[in-house]
mmCIF file of C-alpha atoms in Angstrom:
data_model
loop_
_atom_site.group_PDB
_atom_site.id
_atom_site.type_symbol
_atom_site.label_atom_id
_atom_site.label_comp_id
_atom_site.label_asym_id
_atom_site.label_seq_id
_atom_site.Cartn_x
_atom_site.Cartn_y
_atom_site.Cartn_z
ATOM 1 C CA MET J 1 0.000 0.000 0.000
ATOM 2 C CA LYS J 2 2.854 2.416 0.762
ATOM 3 C CA THR J 3 4.349 1.866 -2.701
ATOM 4 C CA LEU J 4 0.966 2.469 -4.354
ATOM 5 C CA ARG J 5 0.421 5.592 -2.265
ATOM 6 C CA ARG J 6 3.841 6.983 -3.261
ATOM 7 C CA LEU J 7 3.095 6.184 -6.889
ATOM 8 C CA VAL J 8 -0.231 8.007 -6.827
ATOM 9 C CA ILE J 9 1.332 11.027 -5.109
ATOM 10 C CA GLY J 10 4.189 11.078 -7.618
ATOM 11 C CA LEU J 11 1.880 10.892 -10.611
ATOM 12 C CA THR J 12 -0.346 13.592 -9.163
ATOM 13 C CA VAL J 13 2.688 15.875 -8.854
ATOM 14 C CA VAL J 14 3.714 15.184 -12.438
ATOM 15 C CA VAL J 15 0.213 15.774 -13.812
ATOM 16 C CA GLY J 16 0.021 19.086 -11.948
ATOM 17 C CA LEU J 17 3.419 20.241 -13.127
ATOM 18 C CA LEU J 18 2.851 19.260 -16.745
ATOM 19 C CA PHE J 19 -0.025 21.723 -17.013
ATOM 20 C CA ALA J 20 2.011 24.387 -15.273
ATOM 21 C CA PHE J 21 5.013 23.988 -17.569
ATOM 22 C CA GLY J 22 3.262 23.112 -20.844
ATOM 23 C CA ARG J 23 3.500 20.101 -23.199
ATOM 24 C CA PRO J 24 0.620 18.304 -21.462
ATOM 25 C CA VAL J 25 0.367 15.521 -24.078
ATOM 26 C CA THR J 26 4.027 14.501 -23.821
ATOM 27 C CA TRP J 27 4.074 14.828 -20.055
ATOM 28 C CA GLY J 28 0.826 12.904 -19.747
ATOM 29 C CA GLU J 29 2.348 10.119 -21.831
ATOM 30 C CA ALA J 30 5.502 10.212 -19.702
ATOM 31 C CA ALA J 31 3.427 9.890 -16.523
ATOM 32 C CA LEU J 32 1.694 6.792 -17.894
ATOM 33 C CA VAL J 33 5.032 5.306 -18.979
ATOM 34 C CA MET J 34 6.422 5.998 -15.505
ATOM 35 C CA TRP J 35 3.439 4.252 -13.950
ATOM 36 C CA ASP J 36 3.969 1.261 -16.239
ATOM 37 C CA LEU J 37 7.677 1.087 -15.393
ATOM 38 C CA ALA J 38 6.873 1.193 -11.680
ATOM 39 C CA ALA J 39 4.311 -1.600 -12.087
ATOM 40 C CA GLY J 40 6.920 -3.968 -13.543
ATOM 41 C CA GLY J 41 4.450 -5.742 -15.815
ATOM 42 C CA ALA J 42 1.335 -5.552 -13.627
ATOM 43 C CA PRO J 43 -1.799 -4.055 -15.284
ATOM 44 C CA THR J 44 -1.794 -0.261 -15.695
ATOM 45 C CA LEU J 45 -3.688 2.479 -17.493
ATOM 46 C CA TRP J 46 -0.833 2.670 -20.044
ATOM 47 C CA GLN J 47 -1.671 -0.880 -21.080
ATOM 48 C CA GLU J 48 -5.362 -0.026 -21.298
ATOM 49 C CA VAL J 49 -4.906 2.984 -23.593
ATOM 50 C CA THR J 50 -2.284 1.434 -25.908
ATOM 51 C CA ASP J 51 -2.338 -1.701 -28.032
ATOM 52 C CA ALA J 52 -0.129 -4.615 -27.033
ATOM 53 C CA PRO J 53 3.062 -4.890 -29.094
ATOM 54 C CA SER J 54 3.914 -7.934 -31.141
ATOM 55 C CA GLU J 55 6.945 -9.876 -29.953
ATOM 56 C CA TYR J 56 8.838 -12.806 -31.334
ATOM 57 C CA PRO J 57 12.332 -14.334 -31.416
ATOM 58 C CA THR J 58 14.435 -13.416 -34.418
ATOM 59 C CA ARG J 59 17.823 -14.208 -35.967
ATOM 60 C CA TRP J 60 20.249 -12.469 -38.247
ATOM 61 C CA ASP J 61 23.618 -13.421 -39.724
ATOM 62 C CA SER J 62 25.641 -12.730 -36.586
ATOM 63 C CA GLY J 63 23.155 -12.872 -33.742
ATOM 64 C CA GLU J 64 19.747 -13.581 -32.316
ATOM 65 C CA GLY J 65 17.309 -11.931 -29.949
ATOM 66 C CA ASP J 66 13.722 -10.904 -29.284
ATOM 67 C CA LEU J 67 11.987 -8.193 -31.296
ATOM 68 C CA TYR J 68 9.126 -6.105 -29.879
ATOM 69 C CA LEU J 69 7.146 -4.045 -32.400
ATOM 70 C CA PRO J 70 4.510 -1.417 -31.626
ATOM 71 C CA ALA J 71 1.017 -2.025 -32.917
ATOM 72 C CA GLY J 72 1.068 1.351 -34.653
ATOM 73 C CA LYS J 73 3.721 3.379 -36.421
ATOM 74 C CA VAL J 74 7.360 2.814 -35.465
ATOM 75 C CA GLN J 75 8.698 6.173 -34.266
ATOM 76 C CA ALA J 76 12.167 5.106 -33.073
ATOM 77 C CA ALA J 77 14.244 1.944 -32.734
ATOM 78 C CA MET J 78 16.116 0.799 -29.650
ATOM 79 C CA VAL J 79 18.472 -2.060 -28.783
ATOM 80 C CA LEU J 80 17.822 -2.954 -25.145
ATOM 81 C CA VAL J 81 20.905 -4.627 -23.656
ATOM 82 C CA PRO J 82 20.209 -7.263 -20.988
ATOM 83 C CA GLY J 83 22.219 -7.007 -17.783
ATOM 84 C CA ALA J 84 23.957 -9.790 -15.903
ATOM 85 C CA ALA J 85 21.135 -12.151 -14.918
ATOM 86 C CA VAL J 86 20.785 -15.895 -15.302
ATOM 87 C CA LEU J 87 17.609 -15.424 -17.355
ATOM 88 C CA GLY J 88 19.280 -13.021 -19.780
ATOM 89 C CA ARG J 89 16.838 -11.657 -22.321
ATOM 90 C CA ASP J 90 14.078 -13.787 -20.716
ATOM 91 C CA GLU J 91 14.223 -11.851 -17.426
ATOM 92 C CA PRO J 92 10.619 -10.770 -16.677
ATOM 93 C CA ARG J 93 11.433 -7.176 -15.717
ATOM 94 C CA LEU J 94 13.487 -6.723 -18.886
ATOM 95 C CA LYS J 95 10.640 -8.071 -21.002
ATOM 96 C CA ALA J 96 8.220 -5.726 -19.230
ATOM 97 C CA LEU J 97 10.556 -2.797 -19.963
ATOM 98 C CA ALA J 98 10.708 -3.739 -23.658
ATOM 99 C CA ARG J 99 6.902 -3.893 -23.823
ATOM 100 C CA THR J 100 6.542 -0.533 -22.084
ATOM 101 C CA PHE J 101 8.616 1.249 -24.713
ATOM 102 C CA ALA J 102 7.200 -0.731 -27.627
ATOM 103 C CA ARG J 103 3.802 0.640 -26.574
ATOM 104 C CA ALA J 104 5.373 4.123 -26.863
ATOM 105 C CA GLY J 105 6.299 3.579 -30.518
ATOM 106 C CA PHE J 106 9.768 2.077 -30.154
ATOM 107 C CA ALA J 107 10.834 -1.017 -32.078
ATOM 108 C CA VAL J 108 12.852 -2.806 -29.378
ATOM 109 C CA LEU J 109 15.445 -5.514 -30.073
ATOM 110 C CA VAL J 110 16.840 -7.432 -27.088
ATOM 111 C CA PRO J 111 19.941 -9.386 -28.207
ATOM 112 C CA GLU J 112 21.109 -12.692 -26.782
ATOM 113 C CA LEU J 113 24.345 -12.223 -24.789
ATOM 114 C CA PRO J 114 25.528 -15.664 -23.644
ATOM 115 C CA GLU J 115 27.892 -14.359 -20.961
ATOM 116 C CA VAL J 116 25.169 -12.547 -19.007
ATOM 117 C CA ARG J 117 23.384 -15.801 -18.170
ATOM 118 C CA ARG J 118 26.311 -16.710 -15.937
ATOM 119 C CA LEU J 119 26.300 -13.241 -14.343
ATOM 120 C CA ALA J 120 29.162 -11.990 -16.507
ATOM 121 C CA LEU J 121 29.765 -9.473 -19.256
ATOM 122 C CA SER J 122 32.507 -9.596 -21.854
ATOM 123 C CA ARG J 123 34.253 -7.173 -24.194
ATOM 124 C CA ALA J 124 32.852 -9.403 -26.947
ATOM 125 C CA ASP J 125 29.367 -8.239 -25.936
ATOM 126 C CA GLY J 126 30.222 -4.852 -27.422
ATOM 127 C CA GLY J 127 30.476 -6.547 -30.816
ATOM 128 C CA ARG J 128 27.179 -8.365 -30.260
ATOM 129 C CA VAL J 129 25.399 -5.123 -29.354
ATOM 130 C CA ALA J 130 26.937 -3.448 -32.427
ATOM 131 C CA SER J 131 25.632 -6.302 -34.577
ATOM 132 C CA ALA J 132 22.136 -5.839 -33.114
ATOM 133 C CA LEU J 133 22.268 -2.078 -33.764
ATOM 134 C CA ARG J 134 23.275 -2.619 -37.388
ATOM 135 C CA GLN J 135 20.513 -5.153 -37.926
ATOM 136 C CA LEU J 136 17.830 -3.058 -36.258
ATOM 137 C CA GLY J 137 19.016 -0.080 -38.317
ATOM 138 C CA LYS J 138 18.484 -2.119 -41.488
ATOM 139 C CA TRP J 139 15.004 -3.177 -40.381
ATOM 140 C CA GLN J 140 14.077 0.373 -39.373
ATOM 141 C CA PRO J 141 16.157 2.676 -41.592
ATOM 142 C CA ASP J 142 13.908 5.744 -41.428
ATOM 143 C CA VAL J 143 13.662 6.336 -37.686
ATOM 144 C CA PRO J 144 16.164 7.361 -34.976
ATOM 145 C CA LEU J 145 18.259 4.457 -33.697
ATOM 146 C CA GLY J 146 19.363 4.155 -30.084
ATOM 147 C CA VAL J 147 20.500 1.798 -27.363
ATOM 148 C CA ALA J 148 19.472 1.392 -23.727
ATOM 149 C CA ALA J 149 21.303 -0.502 -21.002
ATOM 150 C CA VAL J 150 21.211 -1.012 -17.264
ATOM 151 C CA SER J 151 24.117 -1.141 -14.811
ATOM 152 C CA TYR J 152 27.235 -2.958 -16.038
ATOM 153 C CA ALA J 153 25.587 -3.604 -19.430
ATOM 154 C CA VAL J 154 26.138 0.088 -20.199
ATOM 155 C CA ALA J 155 29.772 -0.638 -21.080
ATOM 156 C CA PRO J 156 29.028 -2.972 -24.055
ATOM 157 C CA ALA J 157 26.392 -0.468 -25.219
ATOM 158 C CA VAL J 158 28.869 2.423 -25.233
ATOM 159 C CA ILE J 159 31.602 0.295 -26.829
ATOM 160 C CA ALA J 160 29.176 -0.585 -29.628
ATOM 161 C CA MET J 161 28.375 3.090 -30.186
ATOM 162 C CA LEU J 162 32.077 3.797 -30.712
ATOM 163 C CA GLU J 163 32.213 1.594 -33.818
ATOM 164 C CA ASP J 164 33.087 3.841 -36.777
ATOM 165 C CA ASP J 165 29.916 3.078 -38.733
ATOM 166 C CA LEU J 166 27.664 3.537 -35.688
ATOM 167 C CA THR J 167 29.031 6.720 -34.111
ATOM 168 C CA SER J 168 26.971 8.985 -36.338
ATOM 169 C CA ARG J 169 24.099 6.517 -36.861
ATOM 170 C CA VAL J 170 23.143 6.002 -33.194
ATOM 171 C CA ALA J 171 21.044 8.946 -32.102
ATOM 172 C CA PHE J 172 20.662 8.251 -28.389
ATOM 173 C CA LEU J 173 21.855 6.211 -25.435
ATOM 174 C CA VAL J 174 19.854 5.534 -22.273
ATOM 175 C CA SER J 175 22.174 4.558 -19.427
ATOM 176 C CA ILE J 176 20.601 3.495 -16.128
ATOM 177 C CA GLY J 177 23.032 3.068 -13.220
ATOM 178 C CA GLY J 178 26.052 2.775 -15.529
ATOM 179 C CA TYR J 179 29.745 3.337 -14.902
ATOM 180 C CA HIS J 180 32.735 5.021 -16.532
ATOM 181 C CA ASP J 181 35.808 3.737 -14.670
ATOM 182 C CA ILE J 182 35.503 0.049 -13.826
ATOM 183 C CA THR J 183 38.309 0.310 -11.260
ATOM 184 C CA ALA J 184 36.272 2.924 -9.378
ATOM 185 C CA ALA J 185 33.181 0.701 -9.668
ATOM 186 C CA ILE J 186 35.062 -2.301 -8.221
ATOM 187 C CA ARG J 187 36.475 -0.056 -5.516
ATOM 188 C CA PHE J 188 32.909 0.868 -4.561
ATOM 189 C CA ILE J 189 31.390 -2.628 -4.503
ATOM 190 C CA THR J 190 34.259 -4.013 -2.434
ATOM 191 C CA THR J 191 35.020 -1.126 -0.051
ATOM 192 C CA GLY J 192 32.044 1.245 -0.353
ATOM 193 C CA ALA J 193 34.374 4.171 -1.154
ATOM 194 C CA PHE J 194 33.697 6.750 -3.866
ATOM 195 C CA ARG J 195 34.441 10.360 -4.806
ATOM 196 C CA LEU J 196 32.153 12.852 -6.512
ATOM 197 C CA ILE J 197 33.255 14.875 -9.516
ATOM 198 C CA GLY J 198 34.902 18.100 -8.356
ATOM 199 C CA ASP J 199 34.987 17.007 -4.718
ATOM 200 C CA SER J 200 38.240 15.805 -3.138
ATOM 201 C CA ARG J 201 36.455 14.190 -0.194
ATOM 202 C CA GLU J 202 36.034 10.431 -0.039
ATOM 203 C CA PHE J 203 32.606 9.075 0.837
ATOM 204 C CA ARG J 204 31.962 5.605 2.247
ATOM 205 C CA ARG J 205 28.987 3.268 2.323
ATOM 206 C CA GLU J 206 28.586 -0.290 3.482
ATOM 207 C CA PRO J 207 29.674 -2.514 0.541
ATOM 208 C CA ASN J 208 26.910 -4.419 -1.207
ATOM 209 C CA GLY J 209 27.352 -8.156 -0.716
ATOM 210 C CA TYR J 210 25.593 -9.126 -3.942
ATOM 211 C CA GLY J 211 27.997 -7.067 -6.048
ATOM 212 C CA ARG J 212 31.059 -8.650 -4.484
ATOM 213 C CA TRP J 213 29.914 -12.226 -4.992
ATOM 214 C CA ALA J 214 28.630 -11.465 -8.496
ATOM 215 C CA PHE J 215 32.171 -10.285 -9.319
ATOM 216 C CA LEU J 216 33.523 -13.583 -8.016
ATOM 217 C CA GLN J 217 30.995 -15.613 -10.002
ATOM 218 C CA ALA J 218 31.608 -13.632 -13.186
ATOM 219 C CA ASN J 219 35.365 -14.124 -13.176
ATOM 220 C CA ALA J 220 35.622 -17.692 -11.877
ATOM 221 C CA GLY J 221 35.198 -19.121 -15.367
ATOM 222 C CA ARG J 222 38.089 -17.054 -16.691
ATOM 223 C CA LEU J 223 40.750 -18.858 -14.678
ATOM 224 C CA ASP J 224 43.191 -21.355 -16.162
ATOM 225 C CA SER J 225 42.696 -23.539 -13.090
ATOM 226 C CA ALA J 226 39.437 -25.503 -13.324
ATOM 227 C CA ALA J 227 39.756 -26.457 -9.663
ATOM 228 C CA ASP J 228 40.006 -22.817 -8.579
ATOM 229 C CA ALA J 229 37.071 -21.935 -10.823
ATOM 230 C CA ARG J 230 34.862 -24.553 -9.142
ATOM 231 C CA LEU J 231 35.929 -23.417 -5.672
ATOM 232 C CA LEU J 232 35.185 -19.749 -6.418
ATOM 233 C CA GLN J 233 31.792 -20.637 -7.873
ATOM 234 C CA GLU J 234 30.946 -22.602 -4.741
ATOM 235 C CA ILE J 235 32.096 -19.714 -2.532
ATOM 236 C CA ALA J 236 29.874 -17.341 -4.513
ATOM 237 C CA ARG J 237 26.903 -19.728 -4.308
ATOM 238 C CA ARG J 238 27.238 -20.076 -0.539
ATOM 239 C CA ARG J 239 27.580 -16.344 0.041
ATOM 240 C CA PHE J 240 24.655 -15.558 -2.287
ATOM 241 C CA ARG J 241 22.499 -17.773 -0.075
ATOM 242 C CA ASP J 242 23.996 -16.712 3.262
ATOM 243 C CA ALA J 243 26.211 -13.654 3.678
ATOM 244 C CA ASP J 244 27.835 -15.274 6.747
ATOM 245 C CA ALA J 245 28.342 -18.753 5.284
ATOM 246 C CA ASP J 246 31.583 -20.493 6.313
ATOM 247 C CA ILE J 247 33.965 -20.540 3.328
ATOM 248 C CA ALA J 248 37.225 -21.080 5.244
ATOM 249 C CA SER J 249 37.880 -24.601 3.919
ATOM 250 C CA LEU J 250 37.130 -23.550 0.346
ATOM 251 C CA SER J 251 39.394 -20.495 0.581
ATOM 252 C CA ALA J 252 42.215 -22.566 2.013
ATOM 253 C CA ALA J 253 42.050 -24.955 -0.945
ATOM 254 C CA LEU J 254 42.461 -22.219 -3.569
ATOM 255 C CA GLY J 255 45.538 -21.969 -5.747
ATOM 256 C CA PRO J 256 47.322 -18.699 -6.680
ATOM 257 C CA GLN J 257 44.786 -17.639 -9.333
ATOM 258 C CA GLY J 258 41.773 -18.235 -7.136
ATOM 259 C CA ARG J 259 43.385 -16.450 -4.197
ATOM 260 C CA ALA J 260 44.100 -13.414 -6.397
ATOM 261 C CA VAL J 261 40.441 -13.103 -7.392
ATOM 262 C CA LEU J 262 39.172 -13.679 -3.847
ATOM 263 C CA ALA J 263 41.623 -11.068 -2.557
ATOM 264 C CA VAL J 264 39.861 -8.371 -4.584
ATOM 265 C CA VAL J 265 36.498 -9.331 -3.083
ATOM 266 C CA ASP J 266 37.803 -9.653 0.484
ATOM 267 C CA ASN J 267 39.683 -6.358 0.439
ATOM 268 C CA ARG J 268 38.298 -3.380 2.387
ATOM 269 C CA ASP J 269 41.147 -0.909 1.766
ATOM 270 C CA PRO J 270 40.247 1.520 -1.064
ATOM 271 C CA ASP J 271 43.913 2.333 -1.682
ATOM 272 C CA ALA J 272 44.734 -1.337 -2.327
ATOM 273 C CA VAL J 273 42.164 -1.922 -5.090
ATOM 274 C CA ALA J 274 44.272 -0.883 -8.094
ATOM 275 C CA ALA J 275 47.203 -3.095 -7.060
ATOM 276 C CA LEU J 276 44.925 -6.078 -6.405
ATOM 277 C CA ILE J 277 43.339 -5.697 -9.855
ATOM 278 C CA ALA J 278 46.802 -5.495 -11.412
ATOM 279 C CA ALA J 279 47.694 -8.790 -9.684
ATOM 280 C CA LEU J 280 44.724 -10.664 -11.172
ATOM 281 C CA PRO J 281 45.298 -13.485 -13.705
ATOM 282 C CA GLU J 282 45.917 -12.110 -17.199
ATOM 283 C CA ARG J 283 42.628 -13.267 -18.734
ATOM 284 C CA VAL J 284 40.580 -11.765 -15.904
ATOM 285 C CA ARG J 285 42.499 -8.504 -16.067
ATOM 286 C CA ARG J 286 42.136 -8.373 -19.860
ATOM 287 C CA GLU J 287 38.346 -8.735 -19.625
ATOM 288 C CA ILE J 288 38.153 -6.035 -16.950
ATOM 289 C CA ASP J 289 40.283 -3.662 -19.023
ATOM 290 C CA GLY J 290 38.200 -4.410 -22.115
ATOM 291 C CA LEU J 291 35.069 -3.198 -20.306
ATOM 292 C CA ASN J 292 36.719 -0.167 -18.724
ATOM 293 C CA LEU J 293 35.198 2.865 -20.463
ATOM 294 C CA ALA J 294 37.926 5.037 -18.941
ATOM 295 C CA PHE J 295 40.278 3.456 -21.514
ATOM 296 C CA TYR J 296 38.115 4.538 -24.476
ATOM 297 C CA ASP J 297 37.911 7.899 -26.231
ATOM 298 C CA LEU J 298 34.363 8.844 -25.289
ATOM 299 C CA ALA J 299 34.772 12.257 -26.926
ATOM 300 C CA LYS J 300 33.922 10.388 -30.145
ATOM 301 C CA LEU J 301 30.365 9.779 -28.936
ATOM 302 C CA ARG J 302 27.640 11.756 -30.658
ATOM 303 C CA GLY J 303 23.904 11.956 -30.263
ATOM 304 C CA HIS J 304 22.038 12.333 -26.989
ATOM 305 C CA LEU J 305 23.238 10.556 -23.852
ATOM 306 C CA ILE J 306 20.402 10.207 -21.339
ATOM 307 C CA LEU J 307 22.106 9.180 -18.102
ATOM 308 C CA VAL J 308 19.918 8.112 -15.181
ATOM 309 C CA HIS J 309 21.336 7.218 -11.771
ATOM 310 C CA GLY J 310 20.035 6.760 -8.244
ATOM 311 C CA ARG J 311 21.755 8.928 -5.652
ATOM 312 C CA GLY J 312 21.660 6.049 -3.195
ATOM 313 C CA ASP J 313 22.661 3.347 -5.698
ATOM 314 C CA PRO J 314 24.226 0.490 -3.662
ATOM 315 C CA MET J 315 25.931 -1.156 -6.671
ATOM 316 C CA VAL J 316 27.436 1.683 -8.738
ATOM 317 C CA PRO J 317 27.966 5.168 -7.239
ATOM 318 C CA TYR J 318 26.229 8.012 -9.033
ATOM 319 C CA SER J 319 29.627 9.672 -9.403
ATOM 320 C CA GLU J 320 30.222 7.202 -12.259
ATOM 321 C CA SER J 321 27.412 8.685 -14.327
ATOM 322 C CA GLN J 322 28.820 12.132 -13.537
ATOM 323 C CA SER J 323 32.191 10.952 -14.826
ATOM 324 C CA LEU J 324 30.621 9.394 -17.916
ATOM 325 C CA ALA J 325 28.860 12.683 -18.657
ATOM 326 C CA ALA J 326 32.083 14.668 -18.301
ATOM 327 C CA SER J 327 33.972 12.335 -20.634
ATOM 328 C CA ALA J 328 31.458 12.512 -23.496
ATOM 329 C CA SER J 329 32.418 16.019 -24.579
ATOM 330 C CA GLY J 330 31.219 15.555 -28.165
ATOM 331 C CA ALA J 331 27.699 14.441 -27.242
ATOM 332 C CA ARG J 332 24.610 16.155 -25.911
ATOM 333 C CA VAL J 333 24.279 14.896 -22.345
ATOM 334 C CA SER J 334 21.280 14.908 -20.021
ATOM 335 C CA LEU J 335 22.117 13.673 -16.518
ATOM 336 C CA PHE J 336 19.286 12.776 -14.143
ATOM 337 C CA LEU J 337 20.177 11.962 -10.534
ATOM 338 C CA ILE J 338 17.132 10.501 -8.824
ATOM 339 C CA ASP J 339 16.438 9.930 -5.142
ATOM 340 C CA ASP J 340 15.084 6.664 -3.734
ATOM 341 C CA ILE J 341 15.376 4.369 -6.773
ATOM 342 C CA GLY J 342 18.181 2.196 -5.409
ATOM 343 C CA HIS J 343 20.167 0.609 -8.225
ATOM 344 C CA VAL J 344 17.614 0.138 -10.992
ATOM 345 C CA GLU J 345 14.349 -0.057 -9.035
ATOM 346 C CA PHE J 346 11.678 2.140 -10.604
ATOM 347 C CA ASN J 347 8.833 0.951 -8.367
ATOM 348 C CA THR J 348 9.523 3.676 -5.813
ATOM 349 C CA VAL J 349 7.999 6.670 -7.565
ATOM 350 C CA SER J 350 7.154 9.392 -5.047
ATOM 351 C CA ALA J 351 6.493 13.111 -4.787
ATOM 352 C CA ALA J 352 10.225 13.545 -4.163
ATOM 353 C CA ASN J 353 11.480 11.925 -7.359
ATOM 354 C CA ALA J 354 8.573 11.912 -9.839
ATOM 355 C CA TRP J 355 9.530 15.206 -11.474
ATOM 356 C CA THR J 356 13.112 14.155 -12.225
ATOM 357 C CA MET J 357 12.065 10.682 -13.337
ATOM 358 C CA GLY J 358 9.443 12.229 -15.588
ATOM 359 C CA GLN J 359 12.042 14.516 -17.154
ATOM 360 C CA ALA J 360 14.217 11.519 -18.008
ATOM 361 C CA ILE J 361 11.295 9.742 -19.677
ATOM 362 C CA VAL J 362 10.377 12.870 -21.634
ATOM 363 C CA ALA J 363 13.982 13.121 -22.838
ATOM 364 C CA LEU J 364 13.688 9.621 -24.295
ATOM 365 C CA LEU J 365 10.215 10.122 -25.772
ATOM 366 C CA ASP J 366 11.496 13.251 -27.507
ATOM 367 C CA GLU J 367 13.900 11.084 -29.537
ATOM 368 C CA ARG J 368 10.946 9.736 -31.551
ATOM 369 C CA VAL J 369 10.010 11.157 -34.939
#
């Protein structure tokens, strides 16, 4: 009931403000989209006033995925990049998100990324996202083309946009809880330490357990030692189930590679993070570097970057979206810092955050023709 009450209050605020500031049709649509996002697939007025999109699996020469098409005219096209989740493109909340924007006139393609189903992302995913963008651009050549991604999936999305043939073709990026410097992101999930842009002070939060063990799970399969890989996976499984599970015997059995990965997760000293990453096995370090947007020339990005981040994000500090915005000097950037949405939870719409959330949705809807 509290969530519903906050949602109603938030929507009431938005509806009032939209008449005060003009553009009532667009803002009314944004309010309904926001309601639908908050509902996570449950019935809403947005679903009552729009026709259900068509959706079906599809393949092309270098990939596969799910395509969601609006019942009416296609006004824009978007590749929606799945984040690290065992269900991948079949994750219910991701499917609900695709349907929400298909109802708003977006043709949405969700590509299959094999790595994400084992809670990992790879530099190769940038190529897969680029392939999906090219294919969707061929299917929908006359409308703006964009890409949307959540959390650590933002890196493959940005890497894809940097491909020479896509830099000028991709009109917009929606980044939700993304990062710029992966070393800073790892520093945050393991030690809780972060710094804001233009502020020399260091801030600390309690590290998020899920992020630490997801890092362990993601990199276990990249070790040369199969025995260490199995031990790390078992450690991650135990700690996912119980944050205080006894892993002493498993840790003691690890070889050098496994100990190096576990050392990153166990560390609580922010100043030690860079050295611990440098000491990781070569394949692990290579994958981390390949997804580190701080190593890419983001000044090449064009189009409109719509960056959304929760101020209290427990997985990626909002300073990373600030840093991403500052690095994309050649793009038009809209940064929206939103209170009370956690990492990527949009079911907490309230009077305090509805206006900012609504602005972010309007920014995306404005990309349509």
